[in-house]
Coordinates of C-alpha atoms in Angstrom, one line a residue:
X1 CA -44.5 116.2 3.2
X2 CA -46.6 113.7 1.9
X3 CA -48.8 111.1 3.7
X4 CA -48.9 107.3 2.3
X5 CA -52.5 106.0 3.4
X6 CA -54.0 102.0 3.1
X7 CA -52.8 98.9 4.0
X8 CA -49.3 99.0 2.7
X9 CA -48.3 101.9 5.1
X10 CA -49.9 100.0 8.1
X11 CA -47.7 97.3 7.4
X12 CA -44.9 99.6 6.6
X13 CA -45.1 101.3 9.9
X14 CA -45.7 98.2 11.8
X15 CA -42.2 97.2 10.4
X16 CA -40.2 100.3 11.6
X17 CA -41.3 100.3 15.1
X18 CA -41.6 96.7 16.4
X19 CA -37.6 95.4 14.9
X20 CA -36.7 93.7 17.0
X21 CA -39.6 91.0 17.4
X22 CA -39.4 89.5 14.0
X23 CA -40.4 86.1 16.1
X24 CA -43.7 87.9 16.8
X25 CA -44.3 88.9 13.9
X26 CA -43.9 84.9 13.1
X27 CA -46.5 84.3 15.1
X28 CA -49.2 86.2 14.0
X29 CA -51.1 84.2 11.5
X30 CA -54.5 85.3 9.4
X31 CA -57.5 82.9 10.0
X32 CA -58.1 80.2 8.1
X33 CA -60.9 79.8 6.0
X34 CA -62.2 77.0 4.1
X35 CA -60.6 75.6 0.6
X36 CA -61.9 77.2 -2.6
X37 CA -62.4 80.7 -0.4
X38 CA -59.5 83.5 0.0
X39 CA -60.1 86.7 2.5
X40 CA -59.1 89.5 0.5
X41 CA -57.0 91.9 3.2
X42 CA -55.1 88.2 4.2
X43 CA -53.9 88.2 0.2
X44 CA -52.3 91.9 0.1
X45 CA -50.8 91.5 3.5
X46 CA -49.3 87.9 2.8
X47 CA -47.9 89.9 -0.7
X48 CA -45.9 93.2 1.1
X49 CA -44.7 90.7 4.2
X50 CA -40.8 89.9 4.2
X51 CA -39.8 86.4 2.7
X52 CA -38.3 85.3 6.1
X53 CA -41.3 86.6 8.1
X54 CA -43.9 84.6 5.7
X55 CA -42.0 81.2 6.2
X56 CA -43.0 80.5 9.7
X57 CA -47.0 81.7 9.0
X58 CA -47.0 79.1 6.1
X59 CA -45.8 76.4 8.2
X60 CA -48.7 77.3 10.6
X61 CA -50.9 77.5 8.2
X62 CA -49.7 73.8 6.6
X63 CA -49.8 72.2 10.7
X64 CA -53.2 74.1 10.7
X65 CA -54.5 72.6 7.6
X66 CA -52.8 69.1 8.8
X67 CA -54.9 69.3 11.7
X68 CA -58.1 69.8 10.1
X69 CA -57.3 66.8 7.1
X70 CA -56.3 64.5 10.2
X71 CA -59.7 65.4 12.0
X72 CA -61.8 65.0 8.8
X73 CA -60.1 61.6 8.5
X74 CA -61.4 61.0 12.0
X75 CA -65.2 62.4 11.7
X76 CA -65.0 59.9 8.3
X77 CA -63.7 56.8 10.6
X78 CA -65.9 57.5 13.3
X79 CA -69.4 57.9 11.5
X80 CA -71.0 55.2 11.7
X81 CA -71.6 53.1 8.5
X82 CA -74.5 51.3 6.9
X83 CA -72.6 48.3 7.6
X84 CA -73.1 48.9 11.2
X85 CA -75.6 47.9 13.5
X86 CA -77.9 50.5 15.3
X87 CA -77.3 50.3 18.9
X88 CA -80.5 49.1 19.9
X89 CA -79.8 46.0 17.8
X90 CA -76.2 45.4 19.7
X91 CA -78.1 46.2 22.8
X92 CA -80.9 43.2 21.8
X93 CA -81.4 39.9 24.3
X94 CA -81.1 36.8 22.5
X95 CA -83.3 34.1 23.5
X96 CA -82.1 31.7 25.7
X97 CA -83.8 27.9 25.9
X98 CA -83.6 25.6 29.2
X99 CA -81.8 22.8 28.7
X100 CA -81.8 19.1 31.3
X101 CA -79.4 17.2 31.6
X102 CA -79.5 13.5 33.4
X103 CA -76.2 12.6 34.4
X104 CA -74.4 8.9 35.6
X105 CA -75.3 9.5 38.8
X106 CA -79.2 9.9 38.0
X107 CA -79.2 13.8 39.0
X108 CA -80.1 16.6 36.6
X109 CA -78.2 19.6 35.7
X110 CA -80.5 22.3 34.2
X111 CA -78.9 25.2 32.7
X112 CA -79.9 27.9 30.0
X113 CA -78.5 28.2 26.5
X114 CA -78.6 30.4 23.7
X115 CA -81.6 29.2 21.3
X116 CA -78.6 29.2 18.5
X117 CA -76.1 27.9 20.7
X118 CA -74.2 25.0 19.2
X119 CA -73.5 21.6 20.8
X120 CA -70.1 22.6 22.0
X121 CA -71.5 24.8 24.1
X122 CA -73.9 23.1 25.8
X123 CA -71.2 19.8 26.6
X124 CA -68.6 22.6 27.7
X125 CA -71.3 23.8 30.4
X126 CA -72.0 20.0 31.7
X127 CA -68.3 19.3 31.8
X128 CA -67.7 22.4 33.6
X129 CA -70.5 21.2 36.5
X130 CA -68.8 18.2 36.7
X131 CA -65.6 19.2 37.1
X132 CA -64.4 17.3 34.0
X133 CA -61.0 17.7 32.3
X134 CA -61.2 14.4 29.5
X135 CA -63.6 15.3 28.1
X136 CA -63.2 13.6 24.9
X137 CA -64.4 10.2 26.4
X138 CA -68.0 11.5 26.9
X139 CA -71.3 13.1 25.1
X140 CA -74.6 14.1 25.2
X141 CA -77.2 12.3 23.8
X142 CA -80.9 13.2 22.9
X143 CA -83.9 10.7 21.4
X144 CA -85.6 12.1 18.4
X145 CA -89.2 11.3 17.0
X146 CA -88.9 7.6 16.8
X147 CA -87.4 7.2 19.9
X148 CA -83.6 7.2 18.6
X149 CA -80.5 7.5 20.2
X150 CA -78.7 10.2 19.1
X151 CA -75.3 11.9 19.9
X152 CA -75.5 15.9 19.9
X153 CA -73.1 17.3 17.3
X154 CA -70.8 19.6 19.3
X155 CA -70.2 21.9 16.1
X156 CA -74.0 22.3 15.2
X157 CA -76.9 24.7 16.1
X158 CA -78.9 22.4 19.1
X159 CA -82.3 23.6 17.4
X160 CA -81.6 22.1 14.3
X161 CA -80.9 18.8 15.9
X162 CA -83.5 18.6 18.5
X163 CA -86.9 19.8 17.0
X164 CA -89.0 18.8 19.7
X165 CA -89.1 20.1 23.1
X166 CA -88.5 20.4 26.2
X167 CA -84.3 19.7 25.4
X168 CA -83.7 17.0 27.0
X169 CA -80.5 15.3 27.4
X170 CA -78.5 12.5 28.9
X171 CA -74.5 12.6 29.5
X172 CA -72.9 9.3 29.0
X173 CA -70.0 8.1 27.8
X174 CA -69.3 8.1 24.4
X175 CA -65.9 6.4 24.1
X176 CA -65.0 3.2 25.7
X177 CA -60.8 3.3 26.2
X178 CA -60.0 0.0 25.7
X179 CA -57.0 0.5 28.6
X180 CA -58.7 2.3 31.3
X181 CA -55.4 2.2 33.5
X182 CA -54.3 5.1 30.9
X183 CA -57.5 7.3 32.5
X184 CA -55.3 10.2 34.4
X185 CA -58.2 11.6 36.3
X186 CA -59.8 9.7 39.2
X187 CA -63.0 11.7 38.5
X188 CA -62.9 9.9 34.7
X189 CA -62.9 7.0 36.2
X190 CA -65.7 7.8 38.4
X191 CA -68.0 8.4 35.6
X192 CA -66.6 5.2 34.1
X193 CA -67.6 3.2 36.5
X194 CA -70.8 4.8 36.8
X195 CA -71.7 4.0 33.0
X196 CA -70.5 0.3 33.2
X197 CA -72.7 -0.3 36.4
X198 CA -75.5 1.1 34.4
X199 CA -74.6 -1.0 31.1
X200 CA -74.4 -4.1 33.1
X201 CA -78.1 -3.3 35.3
X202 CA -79.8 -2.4 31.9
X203 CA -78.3 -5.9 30.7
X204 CA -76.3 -4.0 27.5
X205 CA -73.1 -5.4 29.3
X206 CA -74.1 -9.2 30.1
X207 CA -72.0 -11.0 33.0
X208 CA -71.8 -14.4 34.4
X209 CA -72.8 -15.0 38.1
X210 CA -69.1 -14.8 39.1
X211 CA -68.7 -11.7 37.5
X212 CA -71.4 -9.6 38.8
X213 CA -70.6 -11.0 42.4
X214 CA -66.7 -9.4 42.0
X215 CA -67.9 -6.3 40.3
X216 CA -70.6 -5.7 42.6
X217 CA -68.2 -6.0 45.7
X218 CA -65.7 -3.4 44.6
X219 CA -68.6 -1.3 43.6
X220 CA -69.7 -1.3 47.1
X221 CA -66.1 -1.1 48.8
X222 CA -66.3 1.9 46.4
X223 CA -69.4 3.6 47.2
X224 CA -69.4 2.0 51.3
X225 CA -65.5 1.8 52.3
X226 CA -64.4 -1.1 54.6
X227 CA -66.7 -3.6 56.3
X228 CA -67.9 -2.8 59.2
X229 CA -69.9 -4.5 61.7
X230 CA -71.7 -2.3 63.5
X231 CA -72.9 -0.2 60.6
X232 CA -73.5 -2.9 58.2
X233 CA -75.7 -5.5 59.5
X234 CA -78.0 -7.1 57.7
X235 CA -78.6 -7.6 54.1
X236 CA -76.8 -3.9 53.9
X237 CA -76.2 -4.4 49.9
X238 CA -80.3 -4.9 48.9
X239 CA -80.7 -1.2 48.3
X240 CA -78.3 -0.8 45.5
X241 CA -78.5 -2.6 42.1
X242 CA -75.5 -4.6 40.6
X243 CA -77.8 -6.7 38.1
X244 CA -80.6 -7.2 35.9
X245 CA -82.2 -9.9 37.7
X246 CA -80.7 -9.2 41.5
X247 CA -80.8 -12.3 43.7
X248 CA -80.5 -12.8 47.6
X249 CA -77.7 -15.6 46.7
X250 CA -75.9 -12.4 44.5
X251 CA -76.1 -10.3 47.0
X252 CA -74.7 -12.6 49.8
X253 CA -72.0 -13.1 47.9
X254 CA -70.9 -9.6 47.3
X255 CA -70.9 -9.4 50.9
X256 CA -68.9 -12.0 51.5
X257 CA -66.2 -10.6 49.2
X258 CA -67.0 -6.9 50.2
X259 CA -65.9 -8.1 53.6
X260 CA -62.3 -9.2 52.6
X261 CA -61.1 -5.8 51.1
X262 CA -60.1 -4.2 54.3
X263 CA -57.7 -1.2 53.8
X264 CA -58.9 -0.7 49.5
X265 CA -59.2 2.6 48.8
X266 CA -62.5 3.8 46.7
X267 CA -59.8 4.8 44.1
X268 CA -58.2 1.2 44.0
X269 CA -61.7 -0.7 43.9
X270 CA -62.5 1.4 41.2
X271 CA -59.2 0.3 38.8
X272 CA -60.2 -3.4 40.0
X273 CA -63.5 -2.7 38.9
X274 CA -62.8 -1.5 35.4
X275 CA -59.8 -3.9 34.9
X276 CA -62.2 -7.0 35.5
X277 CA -65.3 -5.1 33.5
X278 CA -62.8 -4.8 30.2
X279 CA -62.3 -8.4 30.1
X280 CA -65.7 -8.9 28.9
X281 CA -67.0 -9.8 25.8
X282 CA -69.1 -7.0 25.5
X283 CA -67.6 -3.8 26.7
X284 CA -67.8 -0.9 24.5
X285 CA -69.6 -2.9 21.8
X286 CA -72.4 -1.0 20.2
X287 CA -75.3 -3.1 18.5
X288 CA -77.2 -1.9 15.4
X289 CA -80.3 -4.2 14.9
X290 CA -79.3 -5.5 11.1
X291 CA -80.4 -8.8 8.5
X292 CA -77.6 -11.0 6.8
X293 CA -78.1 -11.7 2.9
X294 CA -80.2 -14.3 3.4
X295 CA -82.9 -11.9 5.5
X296 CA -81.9 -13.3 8.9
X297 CA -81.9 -10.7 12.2
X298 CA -78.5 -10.4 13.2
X299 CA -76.3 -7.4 15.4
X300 CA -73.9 -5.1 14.1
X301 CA -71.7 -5.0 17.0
X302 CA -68.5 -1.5 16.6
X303 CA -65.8 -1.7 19.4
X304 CA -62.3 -0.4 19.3
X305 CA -61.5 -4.1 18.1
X306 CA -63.6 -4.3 14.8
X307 CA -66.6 -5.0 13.2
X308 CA -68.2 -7.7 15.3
X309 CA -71.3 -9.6 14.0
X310 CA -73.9 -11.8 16.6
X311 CA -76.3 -14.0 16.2
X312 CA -78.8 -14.7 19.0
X313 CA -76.5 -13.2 21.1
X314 CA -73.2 -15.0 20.2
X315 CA -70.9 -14.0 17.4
X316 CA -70.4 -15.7 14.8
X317 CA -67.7 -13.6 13.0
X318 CA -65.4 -10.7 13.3
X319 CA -63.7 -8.2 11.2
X320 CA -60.5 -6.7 12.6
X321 CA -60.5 -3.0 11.8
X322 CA -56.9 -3.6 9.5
X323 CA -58.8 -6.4 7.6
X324 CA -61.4 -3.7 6.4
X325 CA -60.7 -1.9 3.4
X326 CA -64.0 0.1 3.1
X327 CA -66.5 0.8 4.7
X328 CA -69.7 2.7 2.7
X329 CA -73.6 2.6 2.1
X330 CA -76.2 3.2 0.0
X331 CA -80.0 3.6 0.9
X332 CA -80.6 1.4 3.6
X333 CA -77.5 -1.1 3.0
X334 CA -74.1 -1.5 4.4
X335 CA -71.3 -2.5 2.8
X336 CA -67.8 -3.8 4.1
X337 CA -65.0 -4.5 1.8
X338 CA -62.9 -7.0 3.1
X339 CA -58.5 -7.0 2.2
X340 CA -57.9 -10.2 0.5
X341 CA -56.7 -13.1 2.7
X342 CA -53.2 -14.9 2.4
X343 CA -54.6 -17.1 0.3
X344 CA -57.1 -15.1 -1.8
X345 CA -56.1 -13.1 -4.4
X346 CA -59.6 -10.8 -4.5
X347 CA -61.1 -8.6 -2.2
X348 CA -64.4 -9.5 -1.0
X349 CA -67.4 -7.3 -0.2
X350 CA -70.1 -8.3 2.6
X351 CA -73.5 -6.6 2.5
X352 CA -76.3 -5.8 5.2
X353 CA -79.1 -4.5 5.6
X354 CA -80.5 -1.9 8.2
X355 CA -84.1 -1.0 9.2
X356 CA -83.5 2.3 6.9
X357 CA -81.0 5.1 5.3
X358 CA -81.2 6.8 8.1
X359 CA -79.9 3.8 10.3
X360 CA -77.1 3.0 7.5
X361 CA -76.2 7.0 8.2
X362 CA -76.2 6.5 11.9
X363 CA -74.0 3.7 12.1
X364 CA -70.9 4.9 9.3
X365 CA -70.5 7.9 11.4
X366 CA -68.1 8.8 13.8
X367 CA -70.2 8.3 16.6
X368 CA -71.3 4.9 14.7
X369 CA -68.7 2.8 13.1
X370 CA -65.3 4.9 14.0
X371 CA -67.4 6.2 17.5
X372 CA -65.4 3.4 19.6
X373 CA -62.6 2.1 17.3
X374 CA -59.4 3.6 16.2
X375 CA -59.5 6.5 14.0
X376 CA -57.2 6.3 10.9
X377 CA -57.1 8.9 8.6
X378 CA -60.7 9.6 6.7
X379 CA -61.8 10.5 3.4
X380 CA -64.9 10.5 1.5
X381 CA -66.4 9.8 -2.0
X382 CA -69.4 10.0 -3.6
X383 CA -71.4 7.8 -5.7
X384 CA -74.0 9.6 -8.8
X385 CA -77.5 9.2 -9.2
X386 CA -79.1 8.4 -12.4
X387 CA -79.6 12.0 -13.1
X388 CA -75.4 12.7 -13.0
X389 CA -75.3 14.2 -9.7
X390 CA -74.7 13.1 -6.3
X391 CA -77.8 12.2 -4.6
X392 CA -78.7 11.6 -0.8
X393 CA -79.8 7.9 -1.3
X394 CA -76.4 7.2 -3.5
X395 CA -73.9 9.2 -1.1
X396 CA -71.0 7.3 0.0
X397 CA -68.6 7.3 2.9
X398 CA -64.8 5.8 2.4
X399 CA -63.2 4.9 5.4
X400 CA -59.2 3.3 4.4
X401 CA -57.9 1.6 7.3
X402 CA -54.2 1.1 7.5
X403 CA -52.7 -2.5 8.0
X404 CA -51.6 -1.3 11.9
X405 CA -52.9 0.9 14.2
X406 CA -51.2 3.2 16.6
X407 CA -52.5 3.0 20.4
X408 CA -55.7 4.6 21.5
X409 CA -56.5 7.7 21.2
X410 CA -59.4 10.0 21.5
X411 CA -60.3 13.1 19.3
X412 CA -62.5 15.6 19.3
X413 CA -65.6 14.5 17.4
X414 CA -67.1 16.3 14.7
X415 CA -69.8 15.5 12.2
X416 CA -68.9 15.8 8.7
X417 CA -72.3 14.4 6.9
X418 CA -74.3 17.6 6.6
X419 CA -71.7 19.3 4.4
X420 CA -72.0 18.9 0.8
X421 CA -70.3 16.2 -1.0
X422 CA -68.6 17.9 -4.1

């Protein structure tokens, strides 16, 4: 009798004694080595198994092989890239900057910013202090080298519009509603009244006698409540300002009237005090310092009305905002183009002249020229130079106004004069 030796008889005898586990035999699988490298003894015994028994060992093999591709795939997602920043770069401080800011009420809110924080960021911090929800009626503003008001662009970097330091800046309002009865906050209103008393102390908002006596009483009912006699006696009024040039008559006066508002609210003196201050000539008007054609100092006065122009200090002309056509400049003049009247078959275009560009630039902004009026829709052009191209001192704004204009609204402001003209 002869005797069958090697690897085919081991599996051979394997076979006859184990049957009835064919499953177990299923299971055994050979390790798996890497592509591009077979084990020899896994290739003869993969050739003498049965076709039924090989079946299951490939499928374990293929789930095998799955599972290695899948974690390949996820070594490959998970290395980190060049792309990628190191961790002690994501792990870096950014420099932070102090910011002041003086508000209505003559306090200052100090607070720390990212040095490439942009405006936004900044207002959203001051409006958060003050527990502010419209928003859209105020601003912060900041005076550069020559001593120049100017408004803080929310959607800009704050370092590239202040250069000097420390930042330094003043919340105030930026937008004068022409109804302030439409105002749904009483804190709004607060602040509203806060800016008007200061535009009528610093004289920016001029008043007759009679007028600053009845704003100055609801100021006071305001800020003091009712009359009464035993805690105010005196001259009780002398310690807070309600004028340029405060008199003992003016504040005698506001007392008497202060005394006849028994039962007002602080939230109803302040809605009497901003429906008289609207009435005035002067509220929400913005002044540019300007010359006619003929070389004579005049004011560019911007309100939610028009184009107001003054000479010593009474105006001498107005241009509703649906009369304007066009509004542009170039270099250090401004130019209006006027829609032709009912008689006139021509427009008409009216020049002036500003201290420089940067004045012309100032004023045909949003904070300038469209700051306090109605926006309409806004497009721009642009004037060459000599050399074919547009230039800084030839770049022109177009501002179309339609012939009506819907109610007030406010927007969110945004500054569109650093972007290139194309």
């Amino acid at each position: 009798m002869t005797t069958e030796t090697g690897p085919d008889s081991e599996v051979k005898k394997a076979q006859e004694e184990t049957p009835q586990q064919p499953e177990a035999a299923a299971a055994v699988t050979t390790p798996v080595t890497p592509a591009g490298h077979s084990h020899p003894e896994a290739n003869s015994n993969e050739k003498h198994l049965p076709q039924q028994d090989t079946q299951p060992a490939e499928q374990s093999l293929d789930m095998e092989e799955k599972d290695y591709s899948e974690a390949d795939g996820l070594s490959e997602r998970t290395t980190p890239s060049k792309a990628q920043k190191s961790p002690q770069k994501i792990a870096k401080k950014y420099k932070s900057a102090v910011c002041r800011v003086t508000l209505l009420d003559a306090s200052e809110y100090e607070c720390e910013v990212e040095k490439h924080g942009r405006g936004q960021v900044l207002f959203d911090l001051v409006c958060e202090h003050l527990n502010l929800l419209e928003k859209d009626y105020f601003g912060l503003t900041f005076c550069d080298a020559d001593s120049q008001k100017n408004w803080l662009d929310p959607s800009k970097e704050i370092k590239k519009q202040i250069r000097s330091s420390p930042w330094n800046f003043a919340f105030t309002v930026k937008f004068y509603p022409p109804d302030p009865a439409q105002l749904t906050e009483d804190i709004t209103r607060y602040y509203l009244c806060l800016q008007l008393r200061a535009d009528i102390i610093t004289g920016r908002l001029p008043c007759s006698f009679v007028t600053h006596a009845l704003l100055g009483s609801y100021a006071v009912q305001a800020e003091l409540g009712d009359y009464d006699a035993e805690e105010h006696v005196g001259n009780y009024v002398s310690e807070l300002r309600f004028a340029p040039n405060q008199t003992r008559e003016l504040e005698e006066r506001i007392m008497e009237l202060h005394k006849t508002y028994r039962g007002m609210t602080p939230g109803e003196a302040e809605i009497h005090f901003l429906e008289n201050a609207k009435k005035l000539s002067m509220y929400g008007v913005d002044l540019h310092h300007a010359k006619d054609s003929e070389g004579i100092d005049i004011m560019l006065g911007v309100c939610a009305n028009g184009l107001l122009i003054y000479r010593d200090r009474l105006r001498i002309n107005r241009f509703a905002w649906p009369k304007i056509l066009k509004i542009s400049y170039k270099r250090s003049n401004f130019y209006i183009k006027i829609r032709p009247g009912e008689y006139e078959q021509f427009e008409s275009t009216i020049g002036f002249k500003l201290p420089n560009h940067r004045s012309a630039k100032r004023l045909l902004t949003l904070d300038g020229v469209m700051g306090m009026g109605q926006r309409p829709r806004i497009w721009r052009g642009a004037g060459r130079g000599a050399g074919g191209g547009v230039g800084e001192n030839s770049r022109k704004v177009l501002l179309p106004f339609p012939k009506s204009l819907p109610s007030w609204t406010t927007l969110s402001c945004h500054s569109w004069w650093d972007e290139k003209v194309g």
